PDB file of C-alpha atoms in Angstrom:
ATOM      1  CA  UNK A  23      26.769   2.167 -27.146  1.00 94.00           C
ATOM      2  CA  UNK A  24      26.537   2.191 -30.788  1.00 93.00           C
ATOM      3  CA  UNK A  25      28.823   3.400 -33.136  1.00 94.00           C
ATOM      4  CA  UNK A  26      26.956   5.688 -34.808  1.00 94.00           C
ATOM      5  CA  UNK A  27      25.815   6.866 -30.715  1.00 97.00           C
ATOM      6  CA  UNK A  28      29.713   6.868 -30.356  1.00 98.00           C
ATOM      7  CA  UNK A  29      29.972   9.643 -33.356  1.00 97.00           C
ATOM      8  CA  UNK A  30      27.795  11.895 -32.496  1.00 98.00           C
ATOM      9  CA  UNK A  31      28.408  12.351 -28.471  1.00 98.00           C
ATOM     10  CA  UNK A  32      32.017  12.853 -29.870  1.00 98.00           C
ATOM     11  CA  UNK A  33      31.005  15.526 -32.073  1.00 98.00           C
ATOM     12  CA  UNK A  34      28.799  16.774 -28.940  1.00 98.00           C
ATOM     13  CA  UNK A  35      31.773  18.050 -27.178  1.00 97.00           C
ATOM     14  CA  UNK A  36      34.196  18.621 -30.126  1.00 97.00           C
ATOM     15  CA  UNK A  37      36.437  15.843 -29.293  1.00 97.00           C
ATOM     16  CA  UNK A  38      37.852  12.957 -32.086  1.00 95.00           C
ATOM     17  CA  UNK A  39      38.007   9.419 -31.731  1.00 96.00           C
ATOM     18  CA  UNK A  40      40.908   8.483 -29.583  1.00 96.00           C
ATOM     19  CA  UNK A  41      43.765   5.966 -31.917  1.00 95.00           C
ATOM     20  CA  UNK A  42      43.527   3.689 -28.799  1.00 96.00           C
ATOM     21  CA  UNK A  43      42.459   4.191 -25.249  1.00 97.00           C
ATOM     22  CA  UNK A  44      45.430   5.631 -23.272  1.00 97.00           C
ATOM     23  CA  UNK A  45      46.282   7.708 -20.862  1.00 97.00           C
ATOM     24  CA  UNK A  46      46.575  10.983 -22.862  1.00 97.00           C
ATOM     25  CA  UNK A  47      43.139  10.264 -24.606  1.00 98.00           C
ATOM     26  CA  UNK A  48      41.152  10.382 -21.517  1.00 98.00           C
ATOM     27  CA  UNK A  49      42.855  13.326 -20.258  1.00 98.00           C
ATOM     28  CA  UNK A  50      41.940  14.671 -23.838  1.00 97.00           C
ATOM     29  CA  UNK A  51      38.476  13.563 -23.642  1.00 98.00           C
ATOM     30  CA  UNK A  52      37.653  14.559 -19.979  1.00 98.00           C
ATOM     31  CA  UNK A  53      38.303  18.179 -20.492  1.00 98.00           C
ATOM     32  CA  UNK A  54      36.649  18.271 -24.064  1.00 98.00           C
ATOM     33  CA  UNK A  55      33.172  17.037 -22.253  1.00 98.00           C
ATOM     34  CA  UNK A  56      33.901  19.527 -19.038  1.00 98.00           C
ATOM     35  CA  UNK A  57      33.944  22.566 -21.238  1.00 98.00           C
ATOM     36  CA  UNK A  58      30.967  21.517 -23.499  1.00 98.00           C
ATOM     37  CA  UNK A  59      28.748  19.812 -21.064  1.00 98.00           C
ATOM     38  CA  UNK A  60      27.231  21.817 -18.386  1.00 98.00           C
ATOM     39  CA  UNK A  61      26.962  20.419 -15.056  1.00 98.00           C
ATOM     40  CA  UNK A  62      22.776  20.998 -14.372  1.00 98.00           C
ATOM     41  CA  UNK A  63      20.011  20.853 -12.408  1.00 97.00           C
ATOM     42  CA  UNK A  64      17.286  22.176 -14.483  1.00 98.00           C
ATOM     43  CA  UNK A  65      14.945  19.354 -15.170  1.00 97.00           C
ATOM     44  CA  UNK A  66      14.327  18.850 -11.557  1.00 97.00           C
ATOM     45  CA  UNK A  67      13.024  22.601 -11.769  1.00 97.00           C
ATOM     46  CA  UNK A  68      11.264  22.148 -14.821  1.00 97.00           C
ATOM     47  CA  UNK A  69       9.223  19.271 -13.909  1.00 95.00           C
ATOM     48  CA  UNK A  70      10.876  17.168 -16.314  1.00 96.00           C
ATOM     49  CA  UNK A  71      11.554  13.026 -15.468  1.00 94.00           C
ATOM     50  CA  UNK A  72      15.391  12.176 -14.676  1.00 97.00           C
ATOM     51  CA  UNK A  73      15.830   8.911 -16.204  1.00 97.00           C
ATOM     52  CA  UNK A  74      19.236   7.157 -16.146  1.00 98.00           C
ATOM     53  CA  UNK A  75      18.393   4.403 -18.736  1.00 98.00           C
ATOM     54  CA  UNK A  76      20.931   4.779 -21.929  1.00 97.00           C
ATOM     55  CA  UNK A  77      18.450   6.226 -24.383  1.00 97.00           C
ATOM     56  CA  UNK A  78      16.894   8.723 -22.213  1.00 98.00           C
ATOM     57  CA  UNK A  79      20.599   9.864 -21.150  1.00 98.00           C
ATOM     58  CA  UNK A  80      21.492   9.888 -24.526  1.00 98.00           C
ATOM     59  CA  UNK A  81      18.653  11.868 -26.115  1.00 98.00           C
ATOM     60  CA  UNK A  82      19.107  14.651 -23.361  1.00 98.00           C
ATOM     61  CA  UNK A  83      22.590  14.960 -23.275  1.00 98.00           C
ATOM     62  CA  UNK A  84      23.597  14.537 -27.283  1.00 98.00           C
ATOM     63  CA  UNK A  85      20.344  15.282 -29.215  1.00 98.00           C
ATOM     64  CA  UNK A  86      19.221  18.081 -27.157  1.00 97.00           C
ATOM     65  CA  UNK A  87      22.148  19.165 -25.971  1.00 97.00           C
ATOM     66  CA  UNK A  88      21.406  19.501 -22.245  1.00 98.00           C
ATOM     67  CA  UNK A  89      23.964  18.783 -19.561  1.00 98.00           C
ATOM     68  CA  UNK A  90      22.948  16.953 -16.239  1.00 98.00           C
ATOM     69  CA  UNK A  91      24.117  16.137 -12.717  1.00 97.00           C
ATOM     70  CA  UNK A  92      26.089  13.068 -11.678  1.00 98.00           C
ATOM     71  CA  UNK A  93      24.356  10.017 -12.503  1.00 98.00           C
ATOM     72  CA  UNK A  94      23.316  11.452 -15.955  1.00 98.00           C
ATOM     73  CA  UNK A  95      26.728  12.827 -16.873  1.00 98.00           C
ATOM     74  CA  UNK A  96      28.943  10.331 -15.746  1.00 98.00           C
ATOM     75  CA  UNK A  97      26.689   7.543 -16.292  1.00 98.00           C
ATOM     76  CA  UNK A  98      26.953   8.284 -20.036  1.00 98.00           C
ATOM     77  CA  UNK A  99      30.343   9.403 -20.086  1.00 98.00           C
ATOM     78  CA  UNK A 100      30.915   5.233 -18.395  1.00 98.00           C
ATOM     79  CA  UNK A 101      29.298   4.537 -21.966  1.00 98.00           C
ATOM     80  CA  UNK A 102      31.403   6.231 -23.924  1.00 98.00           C
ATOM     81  CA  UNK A 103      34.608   5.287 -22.532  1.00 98.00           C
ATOM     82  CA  UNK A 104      33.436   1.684 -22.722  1.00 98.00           C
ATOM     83  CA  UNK A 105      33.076   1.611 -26.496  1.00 98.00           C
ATOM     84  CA  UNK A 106      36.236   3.353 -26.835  1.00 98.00           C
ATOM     85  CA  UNK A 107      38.322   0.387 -25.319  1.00 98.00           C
ATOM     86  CA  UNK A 108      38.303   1.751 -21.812  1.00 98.00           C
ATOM     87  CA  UNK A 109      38.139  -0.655 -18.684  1.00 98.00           C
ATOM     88  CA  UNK A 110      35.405   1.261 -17.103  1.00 98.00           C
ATOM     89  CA  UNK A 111      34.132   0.912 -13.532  1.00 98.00           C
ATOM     90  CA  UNK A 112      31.749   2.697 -11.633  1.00 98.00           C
ATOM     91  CA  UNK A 113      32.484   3.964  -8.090  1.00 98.00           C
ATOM     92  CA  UNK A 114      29.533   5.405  -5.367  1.00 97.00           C
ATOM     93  CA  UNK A 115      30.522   8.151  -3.476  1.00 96.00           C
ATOM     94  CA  UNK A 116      29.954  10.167  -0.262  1.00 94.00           C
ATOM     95  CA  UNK A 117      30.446  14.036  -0.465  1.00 94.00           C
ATOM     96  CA  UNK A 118      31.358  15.606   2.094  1.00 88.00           C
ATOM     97  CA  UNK A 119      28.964  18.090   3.897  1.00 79.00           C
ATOM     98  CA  UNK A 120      30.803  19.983   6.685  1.00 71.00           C
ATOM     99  CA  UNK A 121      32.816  17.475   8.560  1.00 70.00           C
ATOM    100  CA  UNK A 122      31.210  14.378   8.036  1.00 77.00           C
ATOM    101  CA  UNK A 123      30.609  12.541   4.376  1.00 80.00           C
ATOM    102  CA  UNK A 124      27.178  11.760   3.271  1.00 83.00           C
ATOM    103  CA  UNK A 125      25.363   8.676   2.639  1.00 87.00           C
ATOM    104  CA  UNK A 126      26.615   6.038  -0.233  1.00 91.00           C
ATOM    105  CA  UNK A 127      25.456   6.801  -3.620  1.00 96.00           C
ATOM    106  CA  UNK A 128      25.598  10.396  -3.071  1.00 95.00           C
ATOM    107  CA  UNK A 129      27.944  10.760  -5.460  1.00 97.00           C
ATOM    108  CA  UNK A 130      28.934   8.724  -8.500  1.00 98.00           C
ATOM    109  CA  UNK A 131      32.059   8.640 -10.224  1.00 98.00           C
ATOM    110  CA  UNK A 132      34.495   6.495 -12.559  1.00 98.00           C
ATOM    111  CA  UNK A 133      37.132   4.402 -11.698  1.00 98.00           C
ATOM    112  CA  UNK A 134      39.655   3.885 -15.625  1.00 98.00           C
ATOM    113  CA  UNK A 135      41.887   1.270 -15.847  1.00 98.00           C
ATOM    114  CA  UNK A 136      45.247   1.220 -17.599  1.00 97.00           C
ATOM    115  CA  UNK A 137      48.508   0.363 -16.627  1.00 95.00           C
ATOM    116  CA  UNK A 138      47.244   1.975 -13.305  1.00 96.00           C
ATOM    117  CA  UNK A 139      43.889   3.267 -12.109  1.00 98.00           C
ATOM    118  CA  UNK A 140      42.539   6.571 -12.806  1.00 98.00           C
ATOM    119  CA  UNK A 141      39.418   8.916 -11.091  1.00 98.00           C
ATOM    120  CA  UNK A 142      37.806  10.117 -14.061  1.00 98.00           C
ATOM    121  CA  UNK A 143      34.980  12.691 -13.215  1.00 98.00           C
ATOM    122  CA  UNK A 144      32.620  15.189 -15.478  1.00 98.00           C
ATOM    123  CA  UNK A 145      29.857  15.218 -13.356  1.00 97.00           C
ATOM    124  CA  UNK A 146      31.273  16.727  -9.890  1.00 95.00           C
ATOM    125  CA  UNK A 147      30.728  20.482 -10.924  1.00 87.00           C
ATOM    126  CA  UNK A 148      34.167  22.606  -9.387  1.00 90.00           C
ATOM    127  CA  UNK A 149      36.155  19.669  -9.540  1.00 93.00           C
ATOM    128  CA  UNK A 150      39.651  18.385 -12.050  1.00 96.00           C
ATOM    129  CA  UNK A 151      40.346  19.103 -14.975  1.00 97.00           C
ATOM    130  CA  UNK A 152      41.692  15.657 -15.961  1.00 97.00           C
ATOM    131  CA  UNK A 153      41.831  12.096 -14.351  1.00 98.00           C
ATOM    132  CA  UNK A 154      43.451  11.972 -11.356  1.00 98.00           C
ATOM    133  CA  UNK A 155      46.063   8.882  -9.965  1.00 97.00           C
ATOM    134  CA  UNK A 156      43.982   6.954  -7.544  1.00 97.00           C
ATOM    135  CA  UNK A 157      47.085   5.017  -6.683  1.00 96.00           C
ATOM    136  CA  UNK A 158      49.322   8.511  -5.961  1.00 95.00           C
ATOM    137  CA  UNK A 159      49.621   9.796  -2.399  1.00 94.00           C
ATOM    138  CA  UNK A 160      51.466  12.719  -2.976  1.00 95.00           C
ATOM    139  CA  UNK A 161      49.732  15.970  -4.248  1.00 96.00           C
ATOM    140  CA  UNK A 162      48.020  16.059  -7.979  1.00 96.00           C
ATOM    141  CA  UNK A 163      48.207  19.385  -9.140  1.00 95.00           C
ATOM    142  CA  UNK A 164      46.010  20.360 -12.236  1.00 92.00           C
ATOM    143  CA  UNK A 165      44.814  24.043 -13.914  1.00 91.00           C
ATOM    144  CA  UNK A 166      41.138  23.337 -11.373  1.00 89.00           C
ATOM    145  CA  UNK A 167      43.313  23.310  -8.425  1.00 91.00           C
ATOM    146  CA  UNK A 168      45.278  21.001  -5.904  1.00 95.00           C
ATOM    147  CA  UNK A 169      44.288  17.245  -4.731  1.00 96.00           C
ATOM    148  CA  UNK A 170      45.226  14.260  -3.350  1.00 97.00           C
ATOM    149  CA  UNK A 171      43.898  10.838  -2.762  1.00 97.00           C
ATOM    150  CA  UNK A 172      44.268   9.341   0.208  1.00 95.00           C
ATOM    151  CA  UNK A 173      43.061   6.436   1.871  1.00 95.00           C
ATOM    152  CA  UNK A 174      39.884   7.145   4.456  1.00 90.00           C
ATOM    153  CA  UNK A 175      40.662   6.183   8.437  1.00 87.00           C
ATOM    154  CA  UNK A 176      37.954   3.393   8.282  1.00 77.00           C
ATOM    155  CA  UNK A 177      40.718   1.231   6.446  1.00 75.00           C
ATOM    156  CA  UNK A 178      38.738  -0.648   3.780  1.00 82.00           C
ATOM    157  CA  UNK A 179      39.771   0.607   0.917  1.00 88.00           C
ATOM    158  CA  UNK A 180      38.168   3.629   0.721  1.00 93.00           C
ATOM    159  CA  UNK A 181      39.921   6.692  -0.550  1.00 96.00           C
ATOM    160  CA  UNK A 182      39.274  10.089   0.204  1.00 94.00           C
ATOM    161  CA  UNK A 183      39.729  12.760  -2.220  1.00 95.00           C
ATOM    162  CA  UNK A 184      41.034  16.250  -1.012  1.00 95.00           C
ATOM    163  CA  UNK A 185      40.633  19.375  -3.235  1.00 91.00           C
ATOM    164  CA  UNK A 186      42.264  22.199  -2.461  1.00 87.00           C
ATOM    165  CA  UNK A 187      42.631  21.275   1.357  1.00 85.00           C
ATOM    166  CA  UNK A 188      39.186  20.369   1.962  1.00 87.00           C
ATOM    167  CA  UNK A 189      37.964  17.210   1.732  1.00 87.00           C
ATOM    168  CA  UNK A 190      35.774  16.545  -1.772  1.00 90.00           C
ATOM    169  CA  UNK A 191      34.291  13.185  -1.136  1.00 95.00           C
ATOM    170  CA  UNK A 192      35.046   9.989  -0.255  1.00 94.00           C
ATOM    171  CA  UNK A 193      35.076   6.892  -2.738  1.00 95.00           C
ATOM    172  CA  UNK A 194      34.385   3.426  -2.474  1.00 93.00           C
ATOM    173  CA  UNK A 195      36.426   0.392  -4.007  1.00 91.00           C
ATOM    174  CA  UNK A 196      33.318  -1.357  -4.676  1.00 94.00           C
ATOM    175  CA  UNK A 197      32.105  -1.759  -8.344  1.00 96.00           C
ATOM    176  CA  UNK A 198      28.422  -0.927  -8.815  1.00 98.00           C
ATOM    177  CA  UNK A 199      26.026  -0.605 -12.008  1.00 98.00           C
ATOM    178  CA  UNK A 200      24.409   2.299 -12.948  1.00 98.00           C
ATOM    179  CA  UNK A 201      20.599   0.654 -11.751  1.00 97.00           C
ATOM    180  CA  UNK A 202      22.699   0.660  -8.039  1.00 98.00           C
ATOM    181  CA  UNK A 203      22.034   4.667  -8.519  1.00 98.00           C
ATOM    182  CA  UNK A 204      18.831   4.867  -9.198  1.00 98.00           C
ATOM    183  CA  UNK A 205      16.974   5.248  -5.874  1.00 97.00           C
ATOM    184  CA  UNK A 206      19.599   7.875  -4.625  1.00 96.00           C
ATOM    185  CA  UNK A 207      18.867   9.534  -7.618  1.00 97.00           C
ATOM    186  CA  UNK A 208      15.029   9.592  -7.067  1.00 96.00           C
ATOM    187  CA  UNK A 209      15.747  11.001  -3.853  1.00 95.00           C
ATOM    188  CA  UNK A 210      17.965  13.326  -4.981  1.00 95.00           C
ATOM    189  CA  UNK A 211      15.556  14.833  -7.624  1.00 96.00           C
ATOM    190  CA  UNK A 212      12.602  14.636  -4.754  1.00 95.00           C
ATOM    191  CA  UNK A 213      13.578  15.605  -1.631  1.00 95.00           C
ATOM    192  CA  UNK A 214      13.111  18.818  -0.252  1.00 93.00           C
ATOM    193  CA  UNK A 215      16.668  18.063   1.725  1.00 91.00           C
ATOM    194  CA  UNK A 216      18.426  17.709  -1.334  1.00 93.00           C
ATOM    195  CA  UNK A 217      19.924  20.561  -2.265  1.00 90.00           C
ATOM    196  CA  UNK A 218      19.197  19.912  -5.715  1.00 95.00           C
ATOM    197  CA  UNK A 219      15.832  20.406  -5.446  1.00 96.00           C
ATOM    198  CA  UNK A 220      16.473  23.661  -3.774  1.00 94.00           C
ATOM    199  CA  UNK A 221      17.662  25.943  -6.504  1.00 95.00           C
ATOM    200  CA  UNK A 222      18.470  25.531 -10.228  1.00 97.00           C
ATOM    201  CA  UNK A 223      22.303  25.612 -11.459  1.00 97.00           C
ATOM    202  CA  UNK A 224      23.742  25.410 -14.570  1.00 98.00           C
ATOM    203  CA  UNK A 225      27.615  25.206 -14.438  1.00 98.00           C
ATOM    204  CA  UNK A 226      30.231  24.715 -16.923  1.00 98.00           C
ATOM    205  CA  UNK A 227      33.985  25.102 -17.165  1.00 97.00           C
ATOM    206  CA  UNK A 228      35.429  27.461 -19.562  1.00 97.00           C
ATOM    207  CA  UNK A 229      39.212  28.388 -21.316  1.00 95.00           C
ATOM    208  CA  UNK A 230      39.593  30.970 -18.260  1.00 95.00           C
ATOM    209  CA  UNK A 231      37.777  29.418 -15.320  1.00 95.00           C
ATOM    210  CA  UNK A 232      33.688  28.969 -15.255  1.00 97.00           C
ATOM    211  CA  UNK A 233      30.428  30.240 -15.768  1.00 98.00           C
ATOM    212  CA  UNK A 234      27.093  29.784 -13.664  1.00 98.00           C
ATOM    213  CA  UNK A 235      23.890  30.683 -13.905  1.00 98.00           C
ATOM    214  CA  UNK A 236      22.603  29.646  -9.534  1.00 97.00           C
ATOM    215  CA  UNK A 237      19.086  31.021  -9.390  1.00 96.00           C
ATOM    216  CA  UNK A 238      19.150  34.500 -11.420  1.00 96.00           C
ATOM    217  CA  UNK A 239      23.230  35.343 -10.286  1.00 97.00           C
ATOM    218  CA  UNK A 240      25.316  34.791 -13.677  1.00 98.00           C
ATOM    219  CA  UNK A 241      29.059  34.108 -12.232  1.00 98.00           C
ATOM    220  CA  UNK A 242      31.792  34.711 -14.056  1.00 97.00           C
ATOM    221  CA  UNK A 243      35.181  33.491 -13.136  1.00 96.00           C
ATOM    222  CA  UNK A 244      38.018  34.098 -15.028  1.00 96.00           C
ATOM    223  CA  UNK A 245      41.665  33.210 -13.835  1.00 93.00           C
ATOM    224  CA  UNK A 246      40.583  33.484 -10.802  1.00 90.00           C
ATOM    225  CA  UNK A 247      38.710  37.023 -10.180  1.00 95.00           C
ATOM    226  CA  UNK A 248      35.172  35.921  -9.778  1.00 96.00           C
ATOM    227  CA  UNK A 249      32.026  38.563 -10.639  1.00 98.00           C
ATOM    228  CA  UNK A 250      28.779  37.732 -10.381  1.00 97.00           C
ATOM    229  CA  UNK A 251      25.430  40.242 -11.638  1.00 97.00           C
ATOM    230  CA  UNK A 252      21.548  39.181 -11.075  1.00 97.00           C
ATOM    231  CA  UNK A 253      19.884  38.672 -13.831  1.00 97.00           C
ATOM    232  CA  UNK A 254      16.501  40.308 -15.101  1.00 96.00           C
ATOM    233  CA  UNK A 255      13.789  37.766 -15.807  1.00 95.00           C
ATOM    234  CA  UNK A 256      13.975  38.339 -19.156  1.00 96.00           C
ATOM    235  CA  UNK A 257      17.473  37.841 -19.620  1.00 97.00           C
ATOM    236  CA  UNK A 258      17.630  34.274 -18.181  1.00 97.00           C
ATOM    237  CA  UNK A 259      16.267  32.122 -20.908  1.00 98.00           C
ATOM    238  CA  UNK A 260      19.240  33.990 -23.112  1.00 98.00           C
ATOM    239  CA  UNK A 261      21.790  33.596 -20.873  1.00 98.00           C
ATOM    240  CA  UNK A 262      20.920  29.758 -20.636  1.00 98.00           C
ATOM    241  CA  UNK A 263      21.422  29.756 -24.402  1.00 98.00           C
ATOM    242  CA  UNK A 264      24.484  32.328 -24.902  1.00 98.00           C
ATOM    243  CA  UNK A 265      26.451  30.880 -21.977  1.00 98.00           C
ATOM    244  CA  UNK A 266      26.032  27.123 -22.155  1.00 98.00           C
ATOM    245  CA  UNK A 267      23.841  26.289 -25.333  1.00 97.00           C
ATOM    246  CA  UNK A 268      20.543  25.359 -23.848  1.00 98.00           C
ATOM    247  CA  UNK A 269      17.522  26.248 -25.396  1.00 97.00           C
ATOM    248  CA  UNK A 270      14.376  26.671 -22.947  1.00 97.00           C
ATOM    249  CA  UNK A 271      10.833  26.969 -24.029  1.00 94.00           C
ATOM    250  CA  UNK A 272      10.074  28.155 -19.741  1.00 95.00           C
ATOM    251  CA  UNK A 273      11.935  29.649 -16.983  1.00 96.00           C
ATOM    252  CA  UNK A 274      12.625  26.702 -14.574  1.00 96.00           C
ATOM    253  CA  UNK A 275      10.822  27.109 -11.007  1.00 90.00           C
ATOM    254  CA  UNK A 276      13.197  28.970  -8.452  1.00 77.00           C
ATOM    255  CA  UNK A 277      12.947  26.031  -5.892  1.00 55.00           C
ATOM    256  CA  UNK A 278      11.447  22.613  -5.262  1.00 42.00           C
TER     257      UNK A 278
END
């Protein structure tokens, strides 16, 4: 990423450039990008192409100011960290649906190395607040709940990541590039049995818990006590803008 790249997506989420990359940086940095950058689905609904080559990600995210899903938002967070002295790798995931975990690539998310290794995740919606020890067994508690990491029953190396009691999704040890995401990510913005492609959701954590926008329902939740209200057409393309920054020219479609 370039440096003048590395300026502005700083300045995109109000955060400053770290004195070196430690452990209290990326904490720092990971919750700066979670409370600026929505976690999104609308370009699937709005007919618009998901591409997860650098300048694509970074014209979206940083000079429009959009948010994105996964790929997009961890894919260019990977960037970031990388310029700023971080030993980035990225990880493929399975989330869990039910009892079972889905198919690799579901999911992708960063694995940050320092003196030990850290999850580091913006793109997983309801998730941390800041990196969590993938080499701790006992519980991780941060402000977006309870987890722990623990290693899955197939025994090879995978690690299974538990939020609040449930399981979240379960992570592979084996490094992949962003290209390795690319066909899960076609599929994901395609299929009718993704549930992307069902609804659009814009999500974003705030100060006092998070705000959505799923469909027309704006949810509010705010140390805990969630409301929720159905918005009018005509108060959508506001709320968009109000809530999470994004200015719309069109509604996007209601489902796939």
């Amino acid at each position: 990423m370039k440096e003048s790249h590395v300026a502005r997506y700083l300045d995109r989420f109000g955060a400053t450039r770290p004195a070196e990359p430690d452990a209290q940086s990326l904490r720092a940095l990971q919750l700066a990008h979670l409370r600026a950058v929505p976690f999104e689905n609308l370009s699937i609904h709005l007919g618009e192409p998901i591409s997860l080559e650098s300048e694509a990600l970074f014209d979206k995210i940083v000079n429009r100011r959009r948010g994105g899903f996964c790929y997009e938002l961890n894919g260019l967070f990977a960037e970031l960290l990388t310029a700023l002295g971080y030993r980035v790798t990225l990880l493929a995931a399975r989330v869990h649906h039910g009892a079972r975990p889905g198919p690799l690539f579901d999911h992708l998310a960063l694995r940050v190395d320092l003196d030990e290794p850290w999850l580091v995740d913006v793109g997983f919606g309801d998730f941390a607040d800041e990196p969590l020890r993938l080499d701790e067994r006992s519980e991780q508690k941060d402000d977006g709940g309870v987890f722990r990491v623990v290693p899955a029953p197939s025994g090879d190396g995978d690690l299974d990541i538990v939020h609040k009691g449930d399981q979240g999704y379960r992570l592979t040890a084996r490094p992949y590039e962003l290209a390795d995401f690319v066909p899960t990510c076609w599929w994901q913005t395609t299929s009718p049995e993704s549930h992307f492609t069902r609804s659009p959701v814009c999500s974003m954590r705030t100060a006092e818990g998070r705000t959505t926008i799923s469909g027309r329902k704006l949810i509010h939740t705010v140390y805990g006590e969630r409301t929720e209200r159905v918005l009018r057409e005509a108060e959508l393309l506001p709320a968009y803008l109000d809530h999470f920054g994004i200015a719309l020219d069109r509604l996007p479609s209601s489902g796939a």
